[in-house]
Every structure is written in structure tokens, then in C-alpha cells.
Amino acid sequence: LDQSILLALCLDVKNDNPMDGLTGEQMGGYLARVLNQHDDWMVYATALLERAWLECERTHGRERAILQIQALADQHSNRLTLTQSTFKSVEDDSAPAQERLRNIHGIVYPPRWDMLRDLAERYAKIGIVTSAAEMFEELELWDEVVECYRIAGKESKAEEVVRKRLAEKETPRMYAALGDLSGDPRYFERSIELSRGR
């Protein structure tokens, strides 16, 4: 309970102050205390995530922080991932579900899909756009998938994704993306038509 309160105080500092160096330093004290003496999985994971978000703002710790976010997101999967390389680490070494969920209502911990979206956005910001596209594809965020493939120089892959999405359902955004990729103004016209001029 004490750690949950410390974490709440840390988040209070985050919510009440502008995000600058001083706010990060104030939050760091609370996070260090929670991380040094932890006895609850959810509180510990939340503190690690908050620290990783803070470190992403710094130039020198950004890569390590992104790997920390990746590891936290991977803990909610039963698939082998970058940070979980054996089935033993996925099944046997993981904390049981009842331990993970003990304080879930008292902690602000994002759902897995939100963590993956955040991680994909961070990957894209540092130039790892193909991996970001794969994560966005898993989350079915098609606009972001197309944009990442376009930035990566894989226009044919982006166009393939757009055409596949249009075969399933016609949307103004996908037609606009196809217009960008192909340079054909007919697709822009179709996009305007589907959006009723918006």
C-alpha cells in the first residue's frame, strides 16, 4: 500500500507540473524509492514504465528505455518475443496472474495494446519504422502502417496494404493514401466523395 501511495504521489507531480527537467527529477525520487523496495508486481511494473517514459525524453537513455517498454509489453504475451527467448521464460518464470492483478484498480497501468502503440510510435520516432509498421499492423492501425512503410521506402508494400484494406472496406483515408502512393488524382476524388466533402 505504501508503494502505491508513493507511485500516486509521483503521478501527482507529473499531472500538476509541466514536463521539463525539474518535473522528471522530482518524479525520479519517488520512482527510485518504489523500485528499491518493491513487493508488488503491478506497482513495480508501473514504476519501471514511468521511469522508461522519463528516460525516453533524455538522449542518452532512450534506447535502453525503449527496450524496457518492450520488455514490459512482452510480459503480457504468451508468444516468444525479443525479450522472452525461451518458453520457460514465458510460462514458468512469469508471475502468476493473481499476483499481477492484485493492485490493478489502484494503479494506472495501460492495457497491452496501448503500450504497443506507444512503443511503435517511439520506434518510428527513432527511425525503426519497419518494426513500428509490424506493431501497428498487429494493432490494425492501418494509417500508421502505411505511413511507416512509406517512410521506409517500401511504397509497394504500403500500396499492397492499402489495396488489401480497400478490398475489405472502402474508407476515405485509404483512398487518400492510395492517391499519395500512386499519384493518381482519381483516388483523391473518390476519398472526397466517400467523406462527403470533409
mmCIF file with all atom_site columns, C-alpha atoms in Angstrom:
data_model
loop_
_atom_site.group_PDB
_atom_site.id
_atom_site.type_symbol
_atom_site.label_atom_id
_atom_site.label_alt_id
_atom_site.label_comp_id
_atom_site.label_asym_id
_atom_site.label_entity_id
_atom_site.label_seq_id
_atom_site.pdbx_PDB_ins_code
_atom_site.Cartn_x
_atom_site.Cartn_y
_atom_site.Cartn_z
_atom_site.occupancy
_atom_site.B_iso_or_equiv
_atom_site.pdbx_formal_charge
_atom_site.auth_seq_id
_atom_site.auth_comp_id
_atom_site.auth_asym_id
_atom_site.auth_atom_id
_atom_site.pdbx_PDB_model_num
ATOM 1   C CA . LEU A 1 1   ? 0.000   0.000   0.000   1.00 0.00 ? 1   LEU A CA 1
ATOM 2   C CA . ASP A 1 2   ? 2.863   2.395   0.829   1.00 0.00 ? 2   ASP A CA 1
ATOM 3   C CA . GLN A 1 3   ? 4.376   1.875   -2.603  1.00 0.00 ? 3   GLN A CA 1
ATOM 4   C CA . SER A 1 4   ? 1.037   2.532   -4.285  1.00 0.00 ? 4   SER A CA 1
ATOM 5   C CA . ILE A 1 5   ? 0.817   5.827   -2.393  1.00 0.00 ? 5   ILE A CA 1
ATOM 6   C CA . LEU A 1 6   ? 4.372   6.776   -3.395  1.00 0.00 ? 6   LEU A CA 1
ATOM 7   C CA . LEU A 1 7   ? 3.534   5.975   -7.003  1.00 0.00 ? 7   LEU A CA 1
ATOM 8   C CA . ALA A 1 8   ? 0.383   8.083   -6.747  1.00 0.00 ? 8   ALA A CA 1
ATOM 9   C CA . LEU A 1 9   ? 2.457   10.990  -5.401  1.00 0.00 ? 9   LEU A CA 1
ATOM 10  C CA . CYS A 1 10  ? 4.828   10.562  -8.334  1.00 0.00 ? 10  CYS A CA 1
ATOM 11  C CA . LEU A 1 11  ? 1.935   10.708  -10.794 1.00 0.00 ? 11  LEU A CA 1
ATOM 12  C CA . ASP A 1 12  ? 0.574   13.739  -8.956  1.00 0.00 ? 12  ASP A CA 1
ATOM 13  C CA . VAL A 1 13  ? 3.859   15.540  -9.612  1.00 0.00 ? 13  VAL A CA 1
ATOM 14  C CA . LYS A 1 14  ? 3.577   14.530  -13.284 1.00 0.00 ? 14  LYS A CA 1
ATOM 15  C CA . ASN A 1 15  ? -0.008  15.761  -13.598 1.00 0.00 ? 15  ASN A CA 1
ATOM 16  C CA . ASP A 1 16  ? 0.463   19.055  -11.748 1.00 0.00 ? 16  ASP A CA 1
ATOM 17  C CA . ASN A 1 17  ? 3.653   20.300  -13.425 1.00 0.00 ? 17  ASN A CA 1
ATOM 18  C CA . PRO A 1 18  ? 4.884   20.982  -16.944 1.00 0.00 ? 18  PRO A CA 1
ATOM 19  C CA . MET A 1 19  ? 7.050   18.235  -18.413 1.00 0.00 ? 19  MET A CA 1
ATOM 20  C CA . ASP A 1 20  ? 10.508  19.703  -18.001 1.00 0.00 ? 20  ASP A CA 1
ATOM 21  C CA . GLY A 1 21  ? 13.756  18.579  -16.402 1.00 0.00 ? 21  GLY A CA 1
ATOM 22  C CA . LEU A 1 22  ? 12.710  19.555  -12.886 1.00 0.00 ? 22  LEU A CA 1
ATOM 23  C CA . THR A 1 23  ? 9.490   17.550  -13.016 1.00 0.00 ? 23  THR A CA 1
ATOM 24  C CA . GLY A 1 24  ? 11.418  14.493  -14.160 1.00 0.00 ? 24  GLY A CA 1
ATOM 25  C CA . GLU A 1 25  ? 13.877  14.897  -11.299 1.00 0.00 ? 25  GLU A CA 1
ATOM 26  C CA . GLN A 1 26  ? 11.053  15.199  -8.770  1.00 0.00 ? 26  GLN A CA 1
ATOM 27  C CA . MET A 1 27  ? 9.387   12.087  -10.150 1.00 0.00 ? 27  MET A CA 1
ATOM 28  C CA . GLY A 1 28  ? 12.706  10.237  -10.150 1.00 0.00 ? 28  GLY A CA 1
ATOM 29  C CA . GLY A 1 29  ? 12.945  10.366  -6.362  1.00 0.00 ? 29  GLY A CA 1
ATOM 30  C CA . TYR A 1 30  ? 9.586   8.680   -5.905  1.00 0.00 ? 30  TYR A CA 1
ATOM 31  C CA . LEU A 1 31  ? 10.333  6.107   -8.598  1.00 0.00 ? 31  LEU A CA 1
ATOM 32  C CA . ALA A 1 32  ? 13.728  5.254   -7.098  1.00 0.00 ? 32  ALA A CA 1
ATOM 33  C CA . ARG A 1 33  ? 12.094  4.592   -3.728  1.00 0.00 ? 33  ARG A CA 1
ATOM 34  C CA . VAL A 1 34  ? 9.412   2.358   -5.250  1.00 0.00 ? 34  VAL A CA 1
ATOM 35  C CA . LEU A 1 35  ? 11.940  0.449   -7.374  1.00 0.00 ? 35  LEU A CA 1
ATOM 36  C CA . ASN A 1 36  ? 14.328  -0.105  -4.461  1.00 0.00 ? 36  ASN A CA 1
ATOM 37  C CA . GLN A 1 37  ? 11.719  -1.611  -2.156  1.00 0.00 ? 37  GLN A CA 1
ATOM 38  C CA . HIS A 1 38  ? 9.060   -3.397  -4.123  1.00 0.00 ? 38  HIS A CA 1
ATOM 39  C CA . ASP A 1 39  ? 6.819   -6.273  -3.109  1.00 0.00 ? 39  ASP A CA 1
ATOM 40  C CA . ASP A 1 40  ? 4.048   -5.995  -5.677  1.00 0.00 ? 40  ASP A CA 1
ATOM 41  C CA . TRP A 1 41  ? 4.393   -6.896  -9.351  1.00 0.00 ? 41  TRP A CA 1
ATOM 42  C CA . MET A 1 42  ? 1.944   -4.284  -10.669 1.00 0.00 ? 42  MET A CA 1
ATOM 43  C CA . VAL A 1 43  ? 3.457   -1.433  -8.645  1.00 0.00 ? 43  VAL A CA 1
ATOM 44  C CA . TYR A 1 44  ? 6.957   -2.440  -9.764  1.00 0.00 ? 44  TYR A CA 1
ATOM 45  C CA . ALA A 1 45  ? 5.960   -2.731  -13.440 1.00 0.00 ? 45  ALA A CA 1
ATOM 46  C CA . THR A 1 46  ? 4.223   0.663   -13.314 1.00 0.00 ? 46  THR A CA 1
ATOM 47  C CA . ALA A 1 47  ? 7.286   2.281   -11.756 1.00 0.00 ? 47  ALA A CA 1
ATOM 48  C CA . LEU A 1 48  ? 9.519   0.730   -14.431 1.00 0.00 ? 48  LEU A CA 1
ATOM 49  C CA . LEU A 1 49  ? 7.196   2.022   -17.137 1.00 0.00 ? 49  LEU A CA 1
ATOM 50  C CA . GLU A 1 50  ? 7.111   5.548   -15.697 1.00 0.00 ? 50  GLU A CA 1
ATOM 51  C CA . ARG A 1 51  ? 10.912  5.562   -15.411 1.00 0.00 ? 51  ARG A CA 1
ATOM 52  C CA . ALA A 1 52  ? 11.231  4.357   -19.006 1.00 0.00 ? 52  ALA A CA 1
ATOM 53  C CA . TRP A 1 53  ? 8.916   7.137   -20.200 1.00 0.00 ? 53  TRP A CA 1
ATOM 54  C CA . LEU A 1 54  ? 11.047  9.668   -18.338 1.00 0.00 ? 54  LEU A CA 1
ATOM 55  C CA . GLU A 1 55  ? 14.266  8.251   -19.800 1.00 0.00 ? 55  GLU A CA 1
ATOM 56  C CA . CYS A 1 56  ? 12.824  8.402   -23.322 1.00 0.00 ? 56  CYS A CA 1
ATOM 57  C CA . GLU A 1 57  ? 12.942  12.180  -23.009 1.00 0.00 ? 57  GLU A CA 1
ATOM 58  C CA . ARG A 1 58  ? 16.706  12.069  -22.498 1.00 0.00 ? 58  ARG A CA 1
ATOM 59  C CA . THR A 1 59  ? 19.034  11.472  -25.425 1.00 0.00 ? 59  THR A CA 1
ATOM 60  C CA . HIS A 1 60  ? 21.433  9.079   -23.714 1.00 0.00 ? 60  HIS A CA 1
ATOM 61  C CA . GLY A 1 61  ? 18.964  6.633   -22.184 1.00 0.00 ? 61  GLY A CA 1
ATOM 62  C CA . ARG A 1 62  ? 16.404  6.474   -24.976 1.00 0.00 ? 62  ARG A CA 1
ATOM 63  C CA . GLU A 1 63  ? 17.377  3.075   -26.444 1.00 0.00 ? 63  GLU A CA 1
ATOM 64  C CA . ARG A 1 64  ? 17.526  1.391   -23.035 1.00 0.00 ? 64  ARG A CA 1
ATOM 65  C CA . ALA A 1 65  ? 14.183  2.927   -22.096 1.00 0.00 ? 65  ALA A CA 1
ATOM 66  C CA . ILE A 1 66  ? 12.564  1.666   -25.293 1.00 0.00 ? 66  ILE A CA 1
ATOM 67  C CA . LEU A 1 67  ? 13.872  -1.840  -24.599 1.00 0.00 ? 67  LEU A CA 1
ATOM 68  C CA . GLN A 1 68  ? 12.391  -1.582  -21.091 1.00 0.00 ? 68  GLN A CA 1
ATOM 69  C CA . ILE A 1 69  ? 8.995   -0.661  -22.561 1.00 0.00 ? 69  ILE A CA 1
ATOM 70  C CA . GLN A 1 70  ? 9.359   -3.590  -24.993 1.00 0.00 ? 70  GLN A CA 1
ATOM 71  C CA . ALA A 1 71  ? 10.054  -5.973  -22.102 1.00 0.00 ? 71  ALA A CA 1
ATOM 72  C CA . LEU A 1 72  ? 7.045   -4.693  -20.163 1.00 0.00 ? 72  LEU A CA 1
ATOM 73  C CA . ALA A 1 73  ? 4.783   -5.097  -23.200 1.00 0.00 ? 73  ALA A CA 1
ATOM 74  C CA . ASP A 1 74  ? 6.158   -8.605  -23.822 1.00 0.00 ? 74  ASP A CA 1
ATOM 75  C CA . GLN A 1 75  ? 5.216   -9.714  -20.309 1.00 0.00 ? 75  GLN A CA 1
ATOM 76  C CA . HIS A 1 76  ? 1.580   -9.695  -21.388 1.00 0.00 ? 76  HIS A CA 1
ATOM 77  C CA . SER A 1 77  ? 2.092   -12.159 -24.222 1.00 0.00 ? 77  SER A CA 1
ATOM 78  C CA . ASN A 1 78  ? 2.456   -15.914 -24.315 1.00 0.00 ? 78  ASN A CA 1
ATOM 79  C CA . ARG A 1 79  ? 4.460   -15.727 -27.546 1.00 0.00 ? 79  ARG A CA 1
ATOM 80  C CA . LEU A 1 80  ? 8.212   -15.814 -27.818 1.00 0.00 ? 80  LEU A CA 1
ATOM 81  C CA . THR A 1 81  ? 9.469   -12.274 -28.253 1.00 0.00 ? 81  THR A CA 1
ATOM 82  C CA . LEU A 1 82  ? 12.713  -10.324 -28.297 1.00 0.00 ? 82  LEU A CA 1
ATOM 83  C CA . THR A 1 83  ? 12.873  -10.147 -24.504 1.00 0.00 ? 83  THR A CA 1
ATOM 84  C CA . GLN A 1 84  ? 11.432  -13.610 -23.847 1.00 0.00 ? 84  GLN A CA 1
ATOM 85  C CA . SER A 1 85  ? 13.564  -16.032 -25.820 1.00 0.00 ? 85  SER A CA 1
ATOM 86  C CA . THR A 1 86  ? 12.506  -19.366 -24.285 1.00 0.00 ? 86  THR A CA 1
ATOM 87  C CA . PHE A 1 87  ? 9.187   -20.969 -23.432 1.00 0.00 ? 87  PHE A CA 1
ATOM 88  C CA . LYS A 1 88  ? 10.459  -21.349 -19.860 1.00 0.00 ? 88  LYS A CA 1
ATOM 89  C CA . SER A 1 89  ? 10.694  -17.572 -19.516 1.00 0.00 ? 89  SER A CA 1
ATOM 90  C CA . VAL A 1 90  ? 7.155   -17.199 -20.905 1.00 0.00 ? 90  VAL A CA 1
ATOM 91  C CA . GLU A 1 91  ? 5.415   -19.921 -18.907 1.00 0.00 ? 91  GLU A CA 1
ATOM 92  C CA . ASP A 1 92  ? 7.423   -20.842 -15.803 1.00 0.00 ? 92  ASP A CA 1
ATOM 93  C CA . ASP A 1 93  ? 9.332   -17.692 -14.860 1.00 0.00 ? 93  ASP A CA 1
ATOM 94  C CA . SER A 1 94  ? 6.378   -15.329 -15.199 1.00 0.00 ? 94  SER A CA 1
ATOM 95  C CA . ALA A 1 95  ? 4.427   -14.092 -12.195 1.00 0.00 ? 95  ALA A CA 1
ATOM 96  C CA . PRO A 1 96  ? 1.030   -15.773 -11.790 1.00 0.00 ? 96  PRO A CA 1
ATOM 97  C CA . ALA A 1 97  ? -1.996  -13.817 -12.977 1.00 0.00 ? 97  ALA A CA 1
ATOM 98  C CA . GLN A 1 98  ? -3.415  -13.309 -9.476  1.00 0.00 ? 98  GLN A CA 1
ATOM 99  C CA . GLU A 1 99  ? -0.143  -11.668 -8.403  1.00 0.00 ? 99  GLU A CA 1
ATOM 100 C CA . ARG A 1 100 ? -0.073  -9.439  -11.489 1.00 0.00 ? 100 ARG A CA 1
ATOM 101 C CA . LEU A 1 101 ? -3.626  -8.261  -10.968 1.00 0.00 ? 101 LEU A CA 1
ATOM 102 C CA . ARG A 1 102 ? -3.500  -7.723  -7.197  1.00 0.00 ? 102 ARG A CA 1
ATOM 103 C CA . ASN A 1 103 ? -3.467  -3.901  -7.251  1.00 0.00 ? 103 ASN A CA 1
ATOM 104 C CA . ILE A 1 104 ? -4.693  -3.236  -10.774 1.00 0.00 ? 104 ILE A CA 1
ATOM 105 C CA . HIS A 1 105 ? -7.549  -0.981  -9.607  1.00 0.00 ? 105 HIS A CA 1
ATOM 106 C CA . GLY A 1 106 ? -5.261  1.235   -7.552  1.00 0.00 ? 106 GLY A CA 1
ATOM 107 C CA . ILE A 1 107 ? -2.589  1.683   -10.228 1.00 0.00 ? 107 ILE A CA 1
ATOM 108 C CA . VAL A 1 108 ? -2.701  3.463   -13.576 1.00 0.00 ? 108 VAL A CA 1
ATOM 109 C CA . TYR A 1 109 ? -1.253  0.764   -15.827 1.00 0.00 ? 109 TYR A CA 1
ATOM 110 C CA . PRO A 1 110 ? -2.033  0.928   -19.549 1.00 0.00 ? 110 PRO A CA 1
ATOM 111 C CA . PRO A 1 111 ? -3.517  -2.008  -21.450 1.00 0.00 ? 111 PRO A CA 1
ATOM 112 C CA . ARG A 1 112 ? -1.175  -4.028  -23.681 1.00 0.00 ? 112 ARG A CA 1
ATOM 113 C CA . TRP A 1 113 ? -2.500  -2.541  -26.932 1.00 0.00 ? 113 TRP A CA 1
ATOM 114 C CA . ASP A 1 114 ? -1.840  0.981   -25.637 1.00 0.00 ? 114 ASP A CA 1
ATOM 115 C CA . MET A 1 115 ? 1.704   0.056   -24.622 1.00 0.00 ? 115 MET A CA 1
ATOM 116 C CA . LEU A 1 116 ? 2.353   -1.480  -28.050 1.00 0.00 ? 116 LEU A CA 1
ATOM 117 C CA . ARG A 1 117 ? 1.004   1.622   -29.798 1.00 0.00 ? 117 ARG A CA 1
ATOM 118 C CA . ASP A 1 118 ? 3.224   3.837   -27.654 1.00 0.00 ? 118 ASP A CA 1
ATOM 119 C CA . LEU A 1 119 ? 6.211   1.577   -28.317 1.00 0.00 ? 119 LEU A CA 1
ATOM 120 C CA . ALA A 1 120 ? 5.569   1.584   -32.071 1.00 0.00 ? 120 ALA A CA 1
ATOM 121 C CA . GLU A 1 121 ? 5.362   5.390   -32.071 1.00 0.00 ? 121 GLU A CA 1
ATOM 122 C CA . ARG A 1 122 ? 8.668   5.578   -30.199 1.00 0.00 ? 122 ARG A CA 1
ATOM 123 C CA . TYR A 1 123 ? 10.265  3.138   -32.647 1.00 0.00 ? 123 TYR A CA 1
ATOM 124 C CA . ALA A 1 124 ? 9.062   5.270   -35.548 1.00 0.00 ? 124 ALA A CA 1
ATOM 125 C CA . LYS A 1 125 ? 10.461  8.443   -33.945 1.00 0.00 ? 125 LYS A CA 1
ATOM 126 C CA . ILE A 1 126 ? 13.958  6.971   -33.725 1.00 0.00 ? 126 ILE A CA 1
ATOM 127 C CA . GLY A 1 127 ? 13.838  5.579   -37.266 1.00 0.00 ? 127 GLY A CA 1
ATOM 128 C CA . ILE A 1 128 ? 12.964  1.912   -36.697 1.00 0.00 ? 128 ILE A CA 1
ATOM 129 C CA . VAL A 1 129 ? 9.974   2.251   -38.985 1.00 0.00 ? 129 VAL A CA 1
ATOM 130 C CA . THR A 1 130 ? 9.685   -1.304  -40.322 1.00 0.00 ? 130 THR A CA 1
ATOM 131 C CA . SER A 1 131 ? 9.382   -2.742  -36.807 1.00 0.00 ? 131 SER A CA 1
ATOM 132 C CA . ALA A 1 132 ? 6.941   0.049   -35.980 1.00 0.00 ? 132 ALA A CA 1
ATOM 133 C CA . ALA A 1 133 ? 4.886   -0.880  -39.053 1.00 0.00 ? 133 ALA A CA 1
ATOM 134 C CA . GLU A 1 134 ? 4.725   -4.518  -37.920 1.00 0.00 ? 134 GLU A CA 1
ATOM 135 C CA . MET A 1 135 ? 3.491   -3.456  -34.480 1.00 0.00 ? 135 MET A CA 1
ATOM 136 C CA . PHE A 1 136 ? 0.912   -1.108  -35.972 1.00 0.00 ? 136 PHE A CA 1
ATOM 137 C CA . GLU A 1 137 ? -0.205  -3.942  -38.249 1.00 0.00 ? 137 GLU A CA 1
ATOM 138 C CA . GLU A 1 138 ? -0.687  -6.225  -35.236 1.00 0.00 ? 138 GLU A CA 1
ATOM 139 C CA . LEU A 1 139 ? -2.842  -3.479  -33.689 1.00 0.00 ? 139 LEU A CA 1
ATOM 140 C CA . GLU A 1 140 ? -4.654  -2.890  -37.002 1.00 0.00 ? 140 GLU A CA 1
ATOM 141 C CA . LEU A 1 141 ? -3.758  0.811   -37.100 1.00 0.00 ? 141 LEU A CA 1
ATOM 142 C CA . TRP A 1 142 ? -3.660  0.873   -40.882 1.00 0.00 ? 142 TRP A CA 1
ATOM 143 C CA . ASP A 1 143 ? -2.946  4.576   -41.436 1.00 0.00 ? 143 ASP A CA 1
ATOM 144 C CA . GLU A 1 144 ? 0.202   4.272   -39.335 1.00 0.00 ? 144 GLU A CA 1
ATOM 145 C CA . VAL A 1 145 ? 1.214   1.032   -41.095 1.00 0.00 ? 145 VAL A CA 1
ATOM 146 C CA . VAL A 1 146 ? 1.018   2.732   -44.483 1.00 0.00 ? 146 VAL A CA 1
ATOM 147 C CA . GLU A 1 147 ? 2.917   5.795   -43.263 1.00 0.00 ? 147 GLU A CA 1
ATOM 148 C CA . CYS A 1 148 ? 5.726   3.699   -41.756 1.00 0.00 ? 148 CYS A CA 1
ATOM 149 C CA . TYR A 1 149 ? 6.169   1.648   -44.932 1.00 0.00 ? 149 TYR A CA 1
ATOM 150 C CA . ARG A 1 150 ? 6.164   4.841   -46.986 1.00 0.00 ? 150 ARG A CA 1
ATOM 151 C CA . ILE A 1 151 ? 8.852   6.396   -44.773 1.00 0.00 ? 151 ILE A CA 1
ATOM 152 C CA . ALA A 1 152 ? 10.887  3.179   -45.001 1.00 0.00 ? 152 ALA A CA 1
ATOM 153 C CA . GLY A 1 153 ? 10.847  3.468   -48.793 1.00 0.00 ? 153 GLY A CA 1
ATOM 154 C CA . LYS A 1 154 ? 8.622   0.420   -49.205 1.00 0.00 ? 154 LYS A CA 1
ATOM 155 C CA . GLU A 1 155 ? 5.920   2.072   -51.289 1.00 0.00 ? 155 GLU A CA 1
ATOM 156 C CA . SER A 1 156 ? 4.926   -1.213  -52.939 1.00 0.00 ? 156 SER A CA 1
ATOM 157 C CA . LYS A 1 157 ? 4.319   -2.818  -49.528 1.00 0.00 ? 157 LYS A CA 1
ATOM 158 C CA . ALA A 1 158 ? 2.359   0.265   -48.416 1.00 0.00 ? 158 ALA A CA 1
ATOM 159 C CA . GLU A 1 159 ? 0.257   0.127   -51.580 1.00 0.00 ? 159 GLU A CA 1
ATOM 160 C CA . GLU A 1 160 ? -0.343  -3.591  -51.038 1.00 0.00 ? 160 GLU A CA 1
ATOM 161 C CA . VAL A 1 161 ? -1.650  -2.888  -47.519 1.00 0.00 ? 161 VAL A CA 1
ATOM 162 C CA . VAL A 1 162 ? -3.890  -0.070  -48.812 1.00 0.00 ? 162 VAL A CA 1
ATOM 163 C CA . ARG A 1 163 ? -5.361  -2.177  -51.618 1.00 0.00 ? 163 ARG A CA 1
ATOM 164 C CA . LYS A 1 164 ? -5.988  -5.067  -49.228 1.00 0.00 ? 164 LYS A CA 1
ATOM 165 C CA . ARG A 1 165 ? -7.796  -2.738  -46.798 1.00 0.00 ? 165 ARG A CA 1
ATOM 166 C CA . LEU A 1 166 ? -9.837  -1.210  -49.631 1.00 0.00 ? 166 LEU A CA 1
ATOM 167 C CA . ALA A 1 167 ? -10.876 -4.704  -50.752 1.00 0.00 ? 167 ALA A CA 1
ATOM 168 C CA . GLU A 1 168 ? -12.302 -5.261  -47.263 1.00 0.00 ? 168 GLU A CA 1
ATOM 169 C CA . LYS A 1 169 ? -13.830 -1.810  -46.751 1.00 0.00 ? 169 LYS A CA 1
ATOM 170 C CA . GLU A 1 170 ? -13.610 1.447   -48.674 1.00 0.00 ? 170 GLU A CA 1
ATOM 171 C CA . THR A 1 171 ? -12.561 4.358   -46.470 1.00 0.00 ? 171 THR A CA 1
ATOM 172 C CA . PRO A 1 172 ? -11.655 7.947   -47.368 1.00 0.00 ? 172 PRO A CA 1
ATOM 173 C CA . ARG A 1 173 ? -8.268  7.707   -45.638 1.00 0.00 ? 173 ARG A CA 1
ATOM 174 C CA . MET A 1 174 ? -7.216  4.605   -47.537 1.00 0.00 ? 174 MET A CA 1
ATOM 175 C CA . TYR A 1 175 ? -8.197  6.213   -50.843 1.00 0.00 ? 175 TYR A CA 1
ATOM 176 C CA . ALA A 1 176 ? -6.221  9.339   -49.904 1.00 0.00 ? 176 ALA A CA 1
ATOM 177 C CA . ALA A 1 177 ? -3.225  7.151   -49.016 1.00 0.00 ? 177 ALA A CA 1
ATOM 178 C CA . LEU A 1 178 ? -3.539  5.339   -52.345 1.00 0.00 ? 178 LEU A CA 1
ATOM 179 C CA . GLY A 1 179 ? -3.652  8.704   -54.083 1.00 0.00 ? 179 GLY A CA 1
ATOM 180 C CA . ASP A 1 180 ? -0.440  9.732   -52.292 1.00 0.00 ? 180 ASP A CA 1
ATOM 181 C CA . LEU A 1 181 ? 1.282   6.484   -53.221 1.00 0.00 ? 181 LEU A CA 1
ATOM 182 C CA . SER A 1 182 ? 0.152   6.267   -56.842 1.00 0.00 ? 182 SER A CA 1
ATOM 183 C CA . GLY A 1 183 ? -0.100  9.961   -57.716 1.00 0.00 ? 183 GLY A CA 1
ATOM 184 C CA . ASP A 1 184 ? -3.455  9.310   -59.362 1.00 0.00 ? 184 ASP A CA 1
ATOM 185 C CA . PRO A 1 185 ? -5.971  12.137  -58.646 1.00 0.00 ? 185 PRO A CA 1
ATOM 186 C CA . ARG A 1 186 ? -8.947  9.781   -59.132 1.00 0.00 ? 186 ARG A CA 1
ATOM 187 C CA . TYR A 1 187 ? -8.257  8.250   -55.729 1.00 0.00 ? 187 TYR A CA 1
ATOM 188 C CA . PHE A 1 188 ? -8.320  11.677  -54.080 1.00 0.00 ? 188 PHE A CA 1
ATOM 189 C CA . GLU A 1 189 ? -11.645 12.386  -55.760 1.00 0.00 ? 189 GLU A CA 1
ATOM 190 C CA . ARG A 1 190 ? -13.031 9.069   -54.502 1.00 0.00 ? 190 ARG A CA 1
ATOM 191 C CA . SER A 1 191 ? -11.774 9.922   -50.994 1.00 0.00 ? 191 SER A CA 1
ATOM 192 C CA . ILE A 1 192 ? -13.580 13.288  -51.077 1.00 0.00 ? 192 ILE A CA 1
ATOM 193 C CA . GLU A 1 193 ? -16.710 11.586  -52.397 1.00 0.00 ? 193 GLU A CA 1
ATOM 194 C CA . LEU A 1 194 ? -16.696 8.954   -49.583 1.00 0.00 ? 194 LEU A CA 1
ATOM 195 C CA . SER A 1 195 ? -16.111 11.586  -46.894 1.00 0.00 ? 195 SER A CA 1
ATOM 196 C CA . ARG A 1 196 ? -18.892 13.770  -48.331 1.00 0.00 ? 196 ARG A CA 1
ATOM 197 C CA . GLY A 1 197 ? -16.555 16.663  -48.897 1.00 0.00 ? 197 GLY A CA 1
ATOM 198 C CA . ARG A 1 198 ? -14.872 16.644  -45.472 1.00 0.00 ? 198 ARG A CA 1
#
